[in-house]
Amino acid sequence: PDIRPVDVMWDSFFAASWSPIGLPNANGCLIIAVTLLSRVYIYSSIGPFGTSDWIVIQDLAELIKKFYNFSAEQIQKSPKETLDKLDVKATSWSPKIYLPIKEENNSVIAVGTKNGSVILFSYNVTAEIILEFQAHDSWVSALTWSEWYTYDDKYAAFLVTGSTDGSVYVWEIVMTIQQNNTLIVALPKLSIGDKDNRDPSILALHDDSRKEKPPKLAVMKGCRIWTWFATDFPGVQSEMENSVVIVDLPFAKPSPITKGAAWSMDAQDLNVYTADGKSWIVNFEYGATPNLIEDRSEYISRMIFHGQYNETGEDEEKEDESGNAFEKELMIFGAGGSANGLFETICYT
């Protein structure tokens, strides 16, 4: 382990989120990234997207310090509990909001802090803080957005927040634009799962691309999945039903860490990946009881190892330093699906 003090450790990234495509003055997509030392940077490509260097175009940590009126001297003298509001632990960039004037199309960035608050930034050409609210009693560890829905002069989206204390809340973020004035509020809609001090490892939210069906949400903690199907769209003035269904995956004890989940295009299936290289498909038809329909672990391992090693001419069987043969094991570090649900990406070794 690295036992150097944190103030002399090399900083590194631990959370990031892509912007939607097509924002003003953006060359393709932007990236917001959070570091271990709570630096919050927005990056932009300086050349052809995907083939050039990336540069920092804005530091949101500085905006947060100004918002709370923290000077460099105050930061040095303030107790740790006070500084927790500056310690960003999660981020998520919302889909684009299509406003009446195309040039004003923007999006919203959410960041979650160590003191349980969520800060929202409106992003057009630059970011500016538009709302701060207390979402949890402990660290905000996960965030995810739904699409934005339009109703007259209102724009609404679901924001799902997860905390290290195990709580998961669904918020309705509503923006009202009247005579060049923008009002934004965060309305608590639903609590999902238990406040059991188990950090939700995955928040997977699915939006129907045609917006014909309300969103679906999967919350994962260990071998348990909490699923919630919204009964209505964001912005509709109705009570949300707490119709949460729990699915237990057949994991051995202790259960492995869930590293990724991806909805299929029609949100009928949820593909689940764990750190030990296992993968399952759980079927969620509307109105039906969810069920485990397939263990894809062998298929995923075979597809990755056979495809990779056959191309290089290497054998799947290796030898250790003593010359004993062993079979290479798959370890998954992350997984996710594309926006259209057609593709899945697995980070593995």
Short mmCIF file of C-alpha atoms in Angstrom, two decimals:
data_model
loop_
_atom_site.label_atom_id
_atom_site.label_comp_id
_atom_site.label_asym_id
_atom_site.label_seq_id
_atom_site.Cartn_x
_atom_site.Cartn_y
_atom_site.Cartn_z
CA PRO A 1 0.00 0.00 0.00
CA ASP A 2 1.00 3.61 -0.58
CA ILE A 3 1.44 5.15 2.91
CA ARG A 4 2.51 8.61 1.77
CA PRO A 5 0.38 11.49 3.13
CA VAL A 6 -2.43 12.43 0.79
CA ASP A 7 -1.01 15.91 0.26
CA VAL A 8 2.09 14.47 -1.42
CA MET A 9 0.45 11.58 -3.24
CA TRP A 10 0.04 11.76 -6.96
CA ASP A 11 -3.51 12.66 -7.80
CA SER A 12 -5.60 10.31 -9.96
CA PHE A 13 -9.09 10.13 -11.47
CA PHE A 14 -11.86 8.04 -9.94
CA ALA A 15 -15.09 9.36 -11.52
CA ALA A 16 -16.00 10.76 -14.94
CA SER A 17 -19.00 11.42 -17.16
CA TRP A 18 -19.48 12.28 -20.84
CA SER A 19 -21.46 15.32 -21.94
CA PRO A 20 -24.21 14.96 -24.54
CA ILE A 21 -23.11 15.66 -28.08
CA GLY A 22 -23.92 18.98 -29.74
CA LEU A 23 -23.39 21.47 -26.93
CA PRO A 24 -22.40 25.00 -28.06
CA ASN A 25 -18.66 25.46 -28.61
CA ALA A 26 -18.01 21.77 -27.91
CA ASN A 27 -15.82 19.81 -30.29
CA GLY A 28 -17.80 16.57 -30.17
CA CYS A 29 -18.34 15.64 -26.50
CA LEU A 30 -16.81 17.03 -23.33
CA ILE A 31 -15.74 15.06 -20.25
CA ILE A 32 -16.12 15.98 -16.61
CA ALA A 33 -13.64 14.18 -14.35
CA VAL A 34 -13.21 14.06 -10.57
CA THR A 35 -9.88 13.30 -8.88
CA LEU A 36 -9.00 11.85 -5.50
CA LEU A 37 -8.06 15.34 -4.32
CA SER A 38 -11.53 16.67 -5.32
CA ARG A 39 -10.42 18.52 -8.39
CA VAL A 40 -13.37 18.70 -10.79
CA TYR A 41 -12.29 19.43 -14.36
CA ILE A 42 -14.17 19.78 -17.65
CA TYR A 43 -12.02 18.59 -20.56
CA SER A 44 -12.36 19.37 -24.26
CA SER A 45 -10.61 17.92 -27.29
CA ILE A 46 -8.46 20.56 -29.02
CA GLY A 47 -8.50 18.86 -32.41
CA PRO A 48 -10.36 16.12 -34.29
CA PHE A 49 -12.49 14.33 -31.72
CA GLY A 50 -10.90 11.12 -30.46
CA THR A 51 -7.50 11.68 -32.05
CA SER A 52 -6.13 14.79 -30.34
CA ASP A 53 -5.04 15.97 -26.91
CA TRP A 54 -7.53 17.06 -24.26
CA ILE A 55 -7.24 20.24 -22.23
CA VAL A 56 -8.96 21.58 -19.10
CA ILE A 57 -11.44 24.30 -20.05
CA GLN A 58 -13.03 24.85 -16.64
CA ASP A 59 -12.39 23.95 -12.99
CA LEU A 60 -15.70 23.40 -11.19
CA ALA A 61 -13.97 23.03 -7.82
CA GLU A 62 -13.17 26.73 -7.95
CA LEU A 63 -16.83 27.55 -8.62
CA ILE A 64 -17.85 25.45 -5.61
CA LYS A 65 -15.38 27.29 -3.35
CA LYS A 66 -16.76 30.65 -4.51
CA PHE A 67 -20.34 29.45 -4.06
CA TYR A 68 -19.64 28.63 -0.39
CA ASN A 69 -17.46 31.76 0.03
CA PHE A 70 -14.36 29.76 0.93
CA SER A 71 -11.04 31.59 0.70
CA ALA A 72 -7.69 29.80 0.68
CA GLU A 73 -7.15 30.91 4.28
CA GLN A 74 -10.55 29.64 5.40
CA ILE A 75 -9.88 26.27 3.78
CA GLN A 76 -6.67 25.94 5.79
CA LYS A 77 -8.39 26.79 9.10
CA SER A 78 -11.82 25.14 8.69
CA PRO A 79 -12.58 21.82 10.41
CA LYS A 80 -12.84 18.70 8.28
CA GLU A 81 -16.63 18.49 8.66
CA THR A 82 -17.00 21.95 7.14
CA LEU A 83 -14.74 21.10 4.22
CA ASP A 84 -16.73 17.96 3.37
CA LYS A 85 -19.03 20.13 1.25
CA LEU A 86 -16.03 20.83 -1.04
CA ASP A 87 -15.07 17.15 -1.35
CA VAL A 88 -16.71 15.89 -4.56
CA LYS A 89 -17.28 12.13 -4.72
CA ALA A 90 -19.54 11.57 -7.77
CA THR A 91 -20.65 13.25 -10.97
CA SER A 92 -23.09 12.76 -13.84
CA TRP A 93 -23.80 14.86 -16.94
CA SER A 94 -27.43 15.03 -18.01
CA PRO A 95 -28.74 14.59 -21.54
CA LYS A 96 -29.28 17.76 -23.55
CA ILE A 97 -32.21 20.08 -22.85
CA TYR A 98 -33.81 21.23 -26.09
CA LEU A 99 -34.85 24.83 -25.49
CA PRO A 100 -37.00 27.03 -27.80
CA ILE A 101 -33.90 28.84 -29.09
CA LYS A 102 -31.55 26.18 -30.47
CA GLU A 103 -28.40 28.17 -29.68
CA GLU A 104 -29.38 28.11 -25.99
CA ASN A 105 -29.62 24.30 -25.77
CA ASN A 106 -27.83 23.23 -22.63
CA SER A 107 -27.50 20.45 -20.09
CA VAL A 108 -27.05 20.06 -16.35
CA ILE A 109 -24.06 18.63 -14.48
CA ALA A 110 -24.66 17.06 -11.08
CA VAL A 111 -21.88 16.55 -8.53
CA GLY A 112 -22.28 14.87 -5.16
CA THR A 113 -20.16 15.72 -2.14
CA LYS A 114 -18.91 14.07 1.02
CA ASN A 115 -21.40 15.93 3.23
CA GLY A 116 -24.35 14.50 1.28
CA SER A 117 -25.23 17.55 -0.83
CA VAL A 118 -25.76 17.69 -4.58
CA ILE A 119 -24.74 20.72 -6.64
CA LEU A 120 -26.24 21.33 -10.07
CA PHE A 121 -24.46 23.29 -12.79
CA SER A 122 -26.13 24.58 -15.93
CA TYR A 123 -23.81 24.12 -18.91
CA ASN A 124 -24.05 26.00 -22.17
CA VAL A 125 -20.69 27.51 -23.12
CA THR A 126 -19.47 27.46 -19.51
CA ALA A 127 -20.79 26.01 -16.26
CA GLU A 128 -22.53 27.97 -13.53
CA ILE A 129 -24.14 26.79 -10.31
CA ILE A 130 -27.94 26.88 -10.38
CA LEU A 131 -28.96 24.78 -7.36
CA GLU A 132 -27.60 23.11 -4.23
CA PHE A 133 -29.64 20.78 -2.04
CA GLN A 134 -29.09 18.23 0.72
CA ALA A 135 -29.71 14.80 -0.78
CA HIS A 136 -28.29 12.43 1.86
CA ASP A 137 -26.89 12.29 5.38
CA SER A 138 -23.66 10.66 4.18
CA TRP A 139 -21.38 10.70 1.11
CA VAL A 140 -23.04 10.89 -2.30
CA SER A 141 -21.38 8.03 -4.15
CA ALA A 142 -23.46 7.63 -7.33
CA LEU A 143 -25.58 9.77 -9.64
CA THR A 144 -27.50 9.17 -12.86
CA TRP A 145 -29.98 11.14 -15.02
CA SER A 146 -33.04 10.36 -17.11
CA GLU A 147 -33.85 12.19 -20.33
CA TRP A 148 -35.46 15.65 -20.11
CA TYR A 149 -39.18 15.90 -20.87
CA THR A 150 -40.91 19.10 -21.99
CA TYR A 151 -44.28 20.40 -20.78
CA ASP A 152 -45.20 23.93 -21.93
CA ASP A 153 -42.57 26.13 -20.25
CA LYS A 154 -41.30 23.36 -17.98
CA TYR A 155 -38.45 20.90 -18.43
CA ALA A 156 -38.23 17.90 -16.08
CA ALA A 157 -35.90 14.96 -15.53
CA PHE A 158 -35.29 12.31 -12.90
CA LEU A 159 -32.01 12.46 -10.98
CA VAL A 160 -31.15 9.33 -9.00
CA THR A 161 -28.69 9.71 -6.12
CA GLY A 162 -26.99 6.98 -4.09
CA SER A 163 -25.07 7.25 -0.82
CA THR A 164 -22.55 5.23 1.16
CA ASP A 165 -25.18 4.85 3.89
CA GLY A 166 -27.15 2.65 1.47
CA SER A 167 -29.93 5.13 0.71
CA VAL A 168 -31.04 5.71 -2.89
CA TYR A 169 -33.44 8.54 -3.78
CA VAL A 170 -35.22 9.57 -6.95
CA TRP A 171 -35.51 13.34 -7.39
CA GLU A 172 -37.53 15.23 -9.95
CA ILE A 173 -35.53 18.19 -11.27
CA VAL A 174 -37.89 20.77 -12.75
CA MET A 175 -36.78 23.85 -14.68
CA THR A 176 -39.29 26.60 -15.47
CA ILE A 177 -38.31 29.26 -18.00
CA GLN A 178 -40.40 32.44 -18.11
CA GLN A 179 -39.35 35.80 -19.58
CA ASN A 180 -35.65 34.89 -19.61
CA ASN A 181 -35.80 33.84 -15.95
CA THR A 182 -35.03 30.25 -15.00
CA LEU A 183 -36.33 28.63 -11.82
CA ILE A 184 -35.06 25.18 -10.88
CA VAL A 185 -36.21 22.97 -8.00
CA ALA A 186 -35.41 19.45 -6.79
CA LEU A 187 -38.50 17.54 -5.65
CA PRO A 188 -38.08 14.28 -3.67
CA LYS A 189 -40.15 11.58 -5.34
CA LEU A 190 -39.13 8.17 -4.03
CA SER A 191 -36.82 6.21 -1.72
CA ILE A 192 -35.50 2.89 -3.05
CA GLY A 193 -33.93 0.08 -1.03
CA ASP A 194 -32.74 0.14 2.54
CA LYS A 195 -30.51 2.53 4.44
CA ASP A 196 -28.23 -0.38 5.34
CA ASN A 197 -24.75 1.19 5.01
CA ARG A 198 -24.14 -0.83 1.84
CA ASP A 199 -22.91 1.47 -0.90
CA PRO A 200 -24.97 1.02 -4.11
CA SER A 201 -22.33 -0.11 -6.59
CA ILE A 202 -24.42 0.46 -9.72
CA LEU A 203 -27.30 2.77 -10.68
CA ALA A 204 -28.55 1.73 -14.14
CA LEU A 205 -31.38 3.87 -15.53
CA HIS A 206 -33.05 3.17 -18.87
CA ASP A 207 -35.07 5.65 -20.95
CA ASP A 208 -37.24 4.57 -23.85
CA SER A 209 -35.72 6.34 -26.87
CA ARG A 210 -39.22 7.02 -28.25
CA LYS A 211 -40.38 8.20 -24.81
CA GLU A 212 -43.40 5.92 -25.00
CA LYS A 213 -42.72 4.21 -21.68
CA PRO A 214 -41.49 5.74 -18.40
CA PRO A 215 -37.92 5.05 -17.24
CA LYS A 216 -36.69 1.87 -15.54
CA LEU A 217 -34.09 1.86 -12.78
CA ALA A 218 -31.89 -0.90 -11.36
CA VAL A 219 -29.97 -0.37 -8.10
CA MET A 220 -27.32 -2.97 -7.29
CA LYS A 221 -25.81 -3.85 -3.91
CA GLY A 222 -23.80 -7.05 -3.81
CA CYS A 223 -26.00 -9.91 -5.01
CA ARG A 224 -29.27 -7.98 -4.70
CA ILE A 225 -30.97 -5.84 -7.35
CA TRP A 226 -33.69 -3.31 -6.52
CA THR A 227 -35.71 -2.47 -9.63
CA TRP A 228 -38.19 0.34 -10.01
CA PHE A 229 -40.39 1.05 -13.02
CA ALA A 230 -41.63 4.64 -13.06
CA THR A 231 -45.40 4.83 -13.41
CA ASP A 232 -45.22 8.19 -15.14
CA PHE A 233 -42.81 10.58 -16.84
CA PRO A 234 -40.84 13.36 -15.13
CA GLY A 235 -42.88 16.55 -14.83
CA VAL A 236 -46.26 14.83 -14.64
CA GLN A 237 -47.94 15.84 -11.39
CA SER A 238 -48.70 12.42 -9.98
CA GLU A 239 -47.59 10.38 -7.01
CA MET A 240 -44.85 7.89 -7.76
CA GLU A 241 -45.66 4.34 -6.73
CA ASN A 242 -43.06 2.67 -4.56
CA SER A 243 -43.33 -0.46 -6.71
CA VAL A 244 -39.84 -1.79 -6.07
CA VAL A 245 -39.09 -5.40 -6.98
CA ILE A 246 -36.07 -7.20 -5.48
CA VAL A 247 -34.07 -9.84 -7.35
CA ASP A 248 -31.36 -11.95 -5.67
CA LEU A 249 -28.61 -13.27 -7.92
CA PRO A 250 -27.14 -16.73 -7.21
CA PHE A 251 -23.80 -15.52 -5.88
CA ALA A 252 -21.64 -17.53 -3.52
CA LYS A 253 -20.81 -16.00 -0.14
CA PRO A 254 -19.12 -13.61 0.22
CA SER A 255 -20.75 -12.10 -2.84
CA PRO A 256 -18.46 -10.57 -5.49
CA ILE A 257 -18.52 -6.87 -6.29
CA THR A 258 -20.88 -5.85 -9.07
CA LYS A 259 -18.85 -3.94 -11.63
CA GLY A 260 -21.36 -3.12 -14.35
CA ALA A 261 -24.90 -3.41 -15.63
CA ALA A 262 -26.47 -2.60 -18.98
CA TRP A 263 -30.10 -2.57 -20.10
CA SER A 264 -31.03 -4.04 -23.47
CA MET A 265 -32.47 -1.70 -26.08
CA ASP A 266 -36.07 -2.52 -25.13
CA ALA A 267 -35.26 -2.66 -21.38
CA GLN A 268 -36.56 -6.23 -21.24
CA ASP A 269 -33.20 -7.59 -20.07
CA LEU A 270 -30.57 -6.37 -17.61
CA ASN A 271 -27.05 -7.69 -18.21
CA VAL A 272 -25.06 -7.87 -14.97
CA TYR A 273 -21.26 -8.18 -14.61
CA THR A 274 -19.21 -8.93 -11.49
CA ALA A 275 -15.53 -8.57 -10.64
CA ASP A 276 -14.89 -12.33 -10.74
CA GLY A 277 -15.74 -12.47 -14.45
CA LYS A 278 -19.32 -13.67 -14.10
CA SER A 279 -22.28 -12.38 -16.13
CA TRP A 280 -26.04 -12.92 -15.95
CA ILE A 281 -29.13 -11.86 -17.87
CA VAL A 282 -32.17 -10.93 -15.77
CA ASN A 283 -35.45 -10.55 -17.65
CA PHE A 284 -37.82 -7.69 -16.68
CA GLU A 285 -40.95 -7.70 -18.77
CA TYR A 286 -43.52 -5.06 -17.90
CA GLY A 287 -46.09 -6.53 -15.56
CA ALA A 288 -44.20 -9.81 -15.13
CA THR A 289 -42.08 -11.15 -12.29
CA PRO A 290 -38.38 -10.73 -13.08
CA ASN A 291 -36.45 -13.94 -13.55
CA LEU A 292 -32.90 -15.07 -14.16
CA ILE A 293 -32.96 -16.42 -17.69
CA GLU A 294 -29.33 -17.12 -18.45
CA ASP A 295 -25.88 -17.44 -16.92
CA ARG A 296 -23.63 -15.88 -19.55
CA SER A 297 -20.40 -16.36 -17.62
CA GLU A 298 -19.00 -19.17 -19.75
CA TYR A 299 -20.02 -17.44 -22.97
CA ILE A 300 -18.36 -14.13 -21.98
CA SER A 301 -15.14 -15.85 -20.87
CA ARG A 302 -15.01 -17.97 -24.01
CA MET A 303 -15.70 -15.01 -26.28
CA ILE A 304 -13.00 -12.83 -24.68
CA PHE A 305 -10.27 -15.42 -24.14
CA HIS A 306 -10.72 -17.52 -27.27
CA GLY A 307 -11.14 -14.48 -29.48
CA GLN A 308 -8.17 -12.64 -27.96
CA TYR A 309 -5.70 -15.51 -27.73
CA ASN A 310 -6.59 -17.17 -31.00
CA GLU A 311 -5.75 -13.93 -32.80
CA THR A 312 -2.30 -13.81 -31.17
CA GLY A 313 -1.68 -17.51 -31.55
CA GLU A 314 -1.36 -17.95 -27.78
CA ASP A 315 -2.88 -20.77 -25.85
CA GLU A 316 -5.49 -20.14 -23.17
CA GLU A 317 -3.49 -22.29 -20.73
CA LYS A 318 -0.50 -20.59 -19.07
CA GLU A 319 2.29 -21.63 -16.74
CA ASP A 320 3.29 -20.00 -13.47
CA GLU A 321 6.87 -19.36 -12.34
CA SER A 322 7.20 -22.99 -11.16
CA GLY A 323 6.12 -24.35 -14.52
CA ASN A 324 2.70 -25.50 -13.31
CA ALA A 325 -0.10 -25.11 -15.82
CA PHE A 326 -3.07 -22.95 -14.91
CA GLU A 327 -6.06 -21.51 -16.73
CA LYS A 328 -6.26 -17.75 -17.05
CA GLU A 329 -9.18 -16.25 -15.11
CA LEU A 330 -11.25 -13.30 -16.24
CA MET A 331 -11.49 -10.23 -13.97
CA ILE A 332 -13.96 -7.46 -14.84
CA PHE A 333 -13.33 -3.89 -13.68
CA GLY A 334 -16.25 -2.13 -15.34
CA ALA A 335 -19.04 -2.57 -17.85
CA GLY A 336 -21.72 -0.44 -19.44
CA GLY A 337 -24.05 -0.14 -22.40
CA SER A 338 -24.34 2.34 -25.24
CA ALA A 339 -27.14 4.92 -25.24
CA ASN A 340 -29.14 2.95 -27.82
CA GLY A 341 -28.72 -0.34 -25.97
CA LEU A 342 -27.12 -2.08 -28.95
CA PHE A 343 -23.57 -2.39 -27.61
CA GLU A 344 -21.86 -3.25 -24.34
CA THR A 345 -18.33 -2.42 -23.24
CA ILE A 346 -16.36 -4.53 -20.76
CA CYS A 347 -13.12 -3.42 -19.06
CA TYR A 348 -11.26 -6.58 -18.07
CA THR A 349 -7.94 -8.26 -17.53
#
